[in-house]
Short mmCIF file of C-alpha atoms in Angstrom, two decimals:
data_model
loop_
_atom_site.label_atom_id
_atom_site.label_comp_id
_atom_site.label_asym_id
_atom_site.label_seq_id
_atom_site.Cartn_x
_atom_site.Cartn_y
_atom_site.Cartn_z
CA UNK A 943 95.55 109.69 128.63
CA UNK A 944 97.38 111.95 131.07
CA UNK A 945 100.29 112.91 128.81
CA UNK A 946 100.12 116.24 127.00
CA UNK A 947 101.43 114.52 123.87
CA UNK A 948 99.31 112.11 121.83
CA UNK A 949 100.47 108.46 121.83
CA UNK A 950 103.38 107.62 119.57
CA UNK A 951 101.98 104.14 118.91
CA UNK A 952 98.43 102.99 118.15
CA UNK A 953 97.81 99.25 118.57
CA UNK A 954 94.53 97.96 117.19
CA UNK A 955 92.86 94.60 117.30
CA UNK A 956 90.92 93.77 114.12
CA UNK A 957 87.79 91.64 114.59
CA UNK A 958 85.19 93.46 116.65
CA UNK A 959 87.49 96.47 116.95
CA UNK A 960 88.85 98.07 113.77
CA UNK A 961 86.95 95.88 111.33
CA UNK A 962 83.29 96.29 110.49
CA UNK A 963 81.10 93.62 108.91
CA UNK A 964 82.68 91.89 105.94
CA UNK A 965 86.27 92.47 107.07
CA UNK A 966 86.06 96.13 106.07
CA UNK A 967 87.47 99.32 107.59
CA UNK A 968 85.23 102.38 107.42
CA UNK A 969 86.23 105.54 105.58
CA UNK A 970 86.15 107.43 108.88
CA UNK A 971 88.58 105.01 110.55
CA UNK A 972 90.85 105.12 107.48
CA UNK A 973 90.95 108.91 107.73
CA UNK A 974 91.52 108.97 111.50
CA UNK A 975 94.47 106.58 111.22
CA UNK A 976 95.90 108.55 108.29
CA UNK A 977 95.67 111.77 110.30
CA UNK A 978 97.50 110.15 113.23
CA UNK A 979 100.24 108.83 110.95
CA UNK A 980 100.60 112.24 109.32
CA UNK A 981 101.64 113.76 112.66
CA UNK A 982 104.13 110.97 113.37
CA UNK A 983 102.18 108.21 115.13
CA UNK A 984 102.85 104.58 114.24
CA UNK A 985 100.08 102.00 113.82
CA UNK A 986 100.45 98.31 114.58
CA UNK A 987 97.71 95.77 113.88
CA UNK A 988 97.55 93.18 116.69
CA UNK A 989 95.29 90.26 115.82
CA UNK A 990 94.58 86.69 116.79
CA UNK A 991 94.47 85.71 113.15
CA UNK A 992 97.62 84.19 111.65
CA UNK A 993 99.21 85.92 108.67
CA UNK A 994 97.48 83.88 105.92
CA UNK A 995 94.05 84.82 107.31
CA UNK A 996 94.79 88.52 107.67
CA UNK A 997 96.91 89.34 104.64
CA UNK A 998 93.87 90.26 102.51
CA UNK A 999 92.73 92.74 105.17
CA UNK A 1000 96.16 94.36 105.35
CA UNK A 1001 96.28 94.60 101.55
CA UNK A 1002 92.86 96.27 101.44
CA UNK A 1003 94.04 98.75 104.08
CA UNK A 1004 97.14 99.56 102.09
CA UNK A 1005 98.92 98.68 105.32
CA UNK A 1006 102.73 98.76 105.17
CA UNK A 1007 103.70 98.49 108.83
CA UNK A 1008 104.38 95.67 111.25
CA UNK A 1009 101.53 93.36 112.17
CA UNK A 1010 101.36 91.17 115.26
CA UNK A 1011 99.48 88.04 114.19
CA UNK A 1012 98.57 84.60 115.51
CA UNK A 1013 97.74 85.94 118.99
CA UNK A 1014 101.27 87.29 119.40
CA UNK A 1015 103.10 84.31 117.91
CA UNK A 1016 104.04 86.16 114.71
CA UNK A 1017 105.51 89.57 113.90
CA UNK A 1018 104.97 90.20 110.20
CA UNK A 1019 106.63 92.91 108.11
CA UNK A 1020 103.95 93.67 105.54
CA UNK A 1021 106.16 95.95 103.44
CA UNK A 1022 108.71 93.19 102.86
CA UNK A 1023 106.33 90.24 103.14
CA UNK A 1024 108.46 88.42 105.71
CA UNK A 1025 108.11 87.10 109.24
CA UNK A 1026 110.44 88.85 111.68
CA UNK A 1027 109.47 86.48 114.46
CA UNK A 1028 107.44 83.29 114.78
CA UNK A 1029 106.79 80.93 117.70
CA UNK A 1030 105.60 77.38 117.14
CA UNK A 1031 103.59 75.28 119.58
CA UNK A 1032 104.90 71.85 120.56
CA UNK A 1033 102.46 69.40 118.99
CA UNK A 1034 103.03 66.79 121.66
CA UNK A 1035 102.17 69.34 124.33
CA UNK A 1036 99.05 70.29 122.38
CA UNK A 1037 97.90 66.67 122.35
CA UNK A 1038 98.54 66.33 126.07
CA UNK A 1039 96.57 69.50 126.81
CA UNK A 1040 93.62 68.32 124.72
CA UNK A 1041 93.67 64.96 126.48
CA UNK A 1042 93.59 66.56 129.92
CA UNK A 1043 90.73 68.86 128.95
CA UNK A 1044 88.72 65.97 127.51
CA UNK A 1045 89.30 63.91 130.65
CA UNK A 1046 87.51 66.71 132.50
CA UNK A 1047 84.62 67.65 130.16
CA UNK A 1048 84.42 65.02 127.43
CA UNK A 1049 85.11 65.41 123.73
CA UNK A 1050 86.15 68.79 122.40
CA UNK A 1051 86.35 69.79 118.76
CA UNK A 1052 89.72 71.10 117.62
CA UNK A 1053 91.37 73.00 114.80
CA UNK A 1054 94.90 74.33 114.35
CA UNK A 1055 96.63 77.22 112.66
CA UNK A 1056 99.80 75.97 111.04
CA UNK A 1057 102.98 78.00 111.22
CA UNK A 1058 104.25 80.00 108.26
CA UNK A 1059 103.32 82.70 105.75
CA UNK A 1060 101.28 80.38 103.53
CA UNK A 1061 100.22 77.82 106.12
CA UNK A 1062 96.71 76.41 106.38
CA UNK A 1063 94.05 76.24 109.06
CA UNK A 1064 93.16 72.59 109.56
CA UNK A 1065 89.74 71.74 111.00
CA UNK A 1066 89.18 68.44 112.79
CA UNK A 1067 85.95 66.43 113.12
CA UNK A 1068 83.06 68.39 114.67
CA UNK A 1069 84.74 71.81 114.60
CA UNK A 1070 82.51 74.54 113.14
CA UNK A 1071 84.13 77.42 111.27
CA UNK A 1072 82.18 80.58 112.06
CA UNK A 1073 84.04 82.72 109.50
CA UNK A 1074 83.31 80.97 106.19
CA UNK A 1075 85.17 83.63 104.19
CA UNK A 1076 88.48 82.49 105.70
CA UNK A 1077 90.32 79.61 104.00
CA UNK A 1078 90.32 76.27 105.84
CA UNK A 1079 91.04 72.61 105.17
CA UNK A 1080 88.92 69.94 106.84
CA UNK A 1081 90.73 66.76 107.90
CA UNK A 1082 89.10 63.40 108.72
CA UNK A 1083 91.04 62.60 111.90
CA UNK A 1084 92.42 64.61 114.80
CA UNK A 1085 95.80 63.01 114.24
CA UNK A 1086 95.92 64.83 110.89
CA UNK A 1087 96.03 68.17 112.74
CA UNK A 1088 99.64 67.47 113.72
CA UNK A 1089 100.94 66.91 110.17
CA UNK A 1090 103.04 70.12 110.17
CA UNK A 1091 104.25 72.73 112.70
CA UNK A 1092 101.47 74.79 114.33
CA UNK A 1093 101.28 78.02 116.33
CA UNK A 1094 97.97 77.43 118.11
CA UNK A 1095 95.03 75.12 118.76
CA UNK A 1096 91.43 76.30 118.62
CA UNK A 1097 88.74 74.59 120.71
CA UNK A 1098 84.97 74.24 120.76
CA UNK A 1099 82.70 72.15 122.97
CA UNK A 1100 79.31 70.74 121.95
CA UNK A 1101 77.62 72.02 125.13
CA UNK A 1102 79.77 74.47 127.08
CA UNK A 1103 79.80 78.14 126.07
CA UNK A 1104 83.02 80.05 125.45
CA UNK A 1105 83.34 81.43 128.98
CA UNK A 1106 82.84 78.05 130.63
CA UNK A 1107 85.15 76.25 128.21
CA UNK A 1108 87.84 78.87 128.87
CA UNK A 1109 87.39 78.57 132.63
CA UNK A 1110 87.63 74.77 132.61
CA UNK A 1111 90.58 74.68 130.23
CA UNK A 1112 92.52 77.18 132.36
CA UNK A 1113 91.83 75.21 135.50
CA UNK A 1114 93.04 71.97 133.90
CA UNK A 1115 95.96 73.00 131.67
CA UNK A 1116 96.67 76.63 132.60
CA UNK A 1117 100.07 75.59 133.92
CA UNK A 1118 100.97 73.97 130.58
CA UNK A 1119 99.62 76.36 127.96
CA UNK A 1120 98.16 79.83 127.60
CA UNK A 1121 94.35 79.61 127.35
CA UNK A 1122 92.55 82.60 125.91
CA UNK A 1123 89.19 83.57 124.44
CA UNK A 1124 89.74 85.48 121.23
CA UNK A 1125 86.16 85.84 120.02
CA UNK A 1126 82.85 84.09 119.76
CA UNK A 1127 83.39 80.32 119.40
CA UNK A 1128 87.14 80.93 119.57
CA UNK A 1129 88.95 79.50 122.60
CA UNK A 1130 92.63 78.98 121.94
CA UNK A 1131 95.70 77.20 123.34
CA UNK A 1132 99.23 78.51 122.79
CA UNK A 1133 102.65 78.34 124.46
CA UNK A 1134 102.74 79.93 127.90
CA UNK A 1135 104.90 82.86 126.81
CA UNK A 1136 102.76 83.81 123.80
CA UNK A 1137 100.09 86.50 124.00
CA UNK A 1138 99.31 89.83 122.40
CA UNK A 1139 101.43 91.76 124.90
CA UNK A 1140 104.54 89.73 124.10
CA UNK A 1141 104.04 90.12 120.36
CA UNK A 1142 103.27 93.83 120.60
CA UNK A 1143 106.29 94.47 122.83
CA UNK A 1144 108.54 92.75 120.30
CA UNK A 1145 107.13 94.75 117.38
CA UNK A 1146 107.22 98.02 119.32
CA UNK A 1147 110.87 97.40 120.19
CA UNK A 1148 111.67 97.33 116.47
CA UNK A 1149 110.10 100.78 116.21
CA UNK A 1150 111.79 102.00 119.39
CA UNK A 1151 108.50 102.87 121.11
CA UNK A 1152 107.76 101.83 124.73
CA UNK A 1153 104.44 100.80 126.20
CA UNK A 1154 104.29 104.11 128.05
CA UNK A 1155 103.73 105.83 124.69
CA UNK A 1156 101.13 103.35 123.40
CA UNK A 1157 97.34 103.36 123.17
CA UNK A 1158 95.65 100.00 122.54
CA UNK A 1159 92.17 99.17 121.27
CA UNK A 1160 90.40 95.82 121.69
CA UNK A 1161 87.22 93.94 122.46
CA UNK A 1162 87.93 90.46 123.85
CA UNK A 1163 89.77 88.78 126.77
CA UNK A 1164 92.77 88.06 124.54
CA UNK A 1165 93.33 91.85 124.53
CA UNK A 1166 93.75 92.00 128.33
CA UNK A 1167 97.55 91.43 128.22
CA UNK A 1168 97.90 94.11 125.54
CA UNK A 1169 96.00 96.59 127.75
CA UNK A 1170 98.32 95.76 130.65
CA UNK A 1171 101.37 96.51 128.49
CA UNK A 1172 100.08 99.74 126.95
CA UNK A 1173 99.74 103.03 128.77
CA UNK A 1174 96.08 103.35 127.84
CA UNK A 1175 93.58 100.64 126.92
CA UNK A 1176 90.37 101.49 125.08
CA UNK A 1177 87.60 98.91 124.97
CA UNK A 1178 84.90 98.96 122.34
CA UNK A 1179 81.29 99.24 123.53
CA UNK A 1180 80.74 95.71 122.21
CA UNK A 1181 83.60 94.30 124.35
CA UNK A 1182 83.56 91.24 126.58
CA UNK A 1183 83.09 92.03 130.26
CA UNK A 1184 86.62 90.82 131.14
CA UNK A 1185 88.13 93.52 128.95
CA UNK A 1186 85.67 96.20 130.06
CA UNK A 1187 86.76 95.52 133.65
CA UNK A 1188 90.39 96.50 132.93
CA UNK A 1189 89.89 99.22 130.30
CA UNK A 1190 90.96 102.80 130.93
CA UNK A 1191 88.28 104.03 128.56
CA UNK A 1192 85.24 102.70 126.69
CA UNK A 1193 84.41 104.01 123.24
CA UNK A 1194 81.64 103.30 120.75
CA UNK A 1195 81.32 99.93 119.04
CA UNK A 1196 83.36 98.87 116.02
CA UNK A 1197 80.32 99.42 113.79
CA UNK A 1198 80.03 102.99 115.13
CA UNK A 1199 83.68 103.92 114.42
CA UNK A 1200 84.71 103.75 118.07
CA UNK A 1201 88.43 103.87 117.23
CA UNK A 1202 87.99 106.93 115.02
CA UNK A 1203 86.12 108.78 117.78
CA UNK A 1204 89.12 108.46 120.11
CA UNK A 1205 91.78 109.15 117.49
CA UNK A 1206 89.99 112.27 116.27
CA UNK A 1207 90.10 113.60 119.83
CA UNK A 1208 93.79 112.79 120.32
CA UNK A 1209 95.17 113.79 116.93
CA UNK A 1210 92.96 116.70 115.98
#
């Protein structure tokens, strides 16, 4: 970063970025974040996971700040255990988007994250959950996915890889919904105005900190908007090529404490 002062706000993705295997944060990363907070920096978690799937991680961290969850759809106050902001996805629009995608490439497998602090992730026929430690509920019919308000739809295809599925979905329904790749086997549909940048900007406004004083860390294409909003974007060595292409800096991988390496330099 070009400023003589270290960033006032640190925004970190979780999976593939701050978290190591087993949803853990290393002792070195814990210490680096604590050092930054001790000199006045704020830390905001910015994750694609909805609140129910990330609360255990925040508890283990002893995290008491704001968390941007659900790919920017939720701003969660961990200290008070309340949602400050939440955006639902129109279920009729979700069905239309799925129909248009399937008209182009055949059947897709779908799941949804329901809206709310204690909502469930519902998995439709064919969908494979690649994170078995996260709670899910399997339903017998796609129609069952729309039983309660949702904040996003997750897609998989039996043949296309994540990049191709994302490309096709954007070309078909990119004018109706926001299509993003959030991780391996994780292509998602959300309202057009929902992404990590929008959620982070809303949370940062509560703290009174602008993007010009923010450093952001990530690893996947869903972090691209967050990098555009922040003054400085740091990609992990294990990042997707789309994020590497727009990063201001590349650090070590999440398993090598890449975030800590940068924070130790900035907040020594």
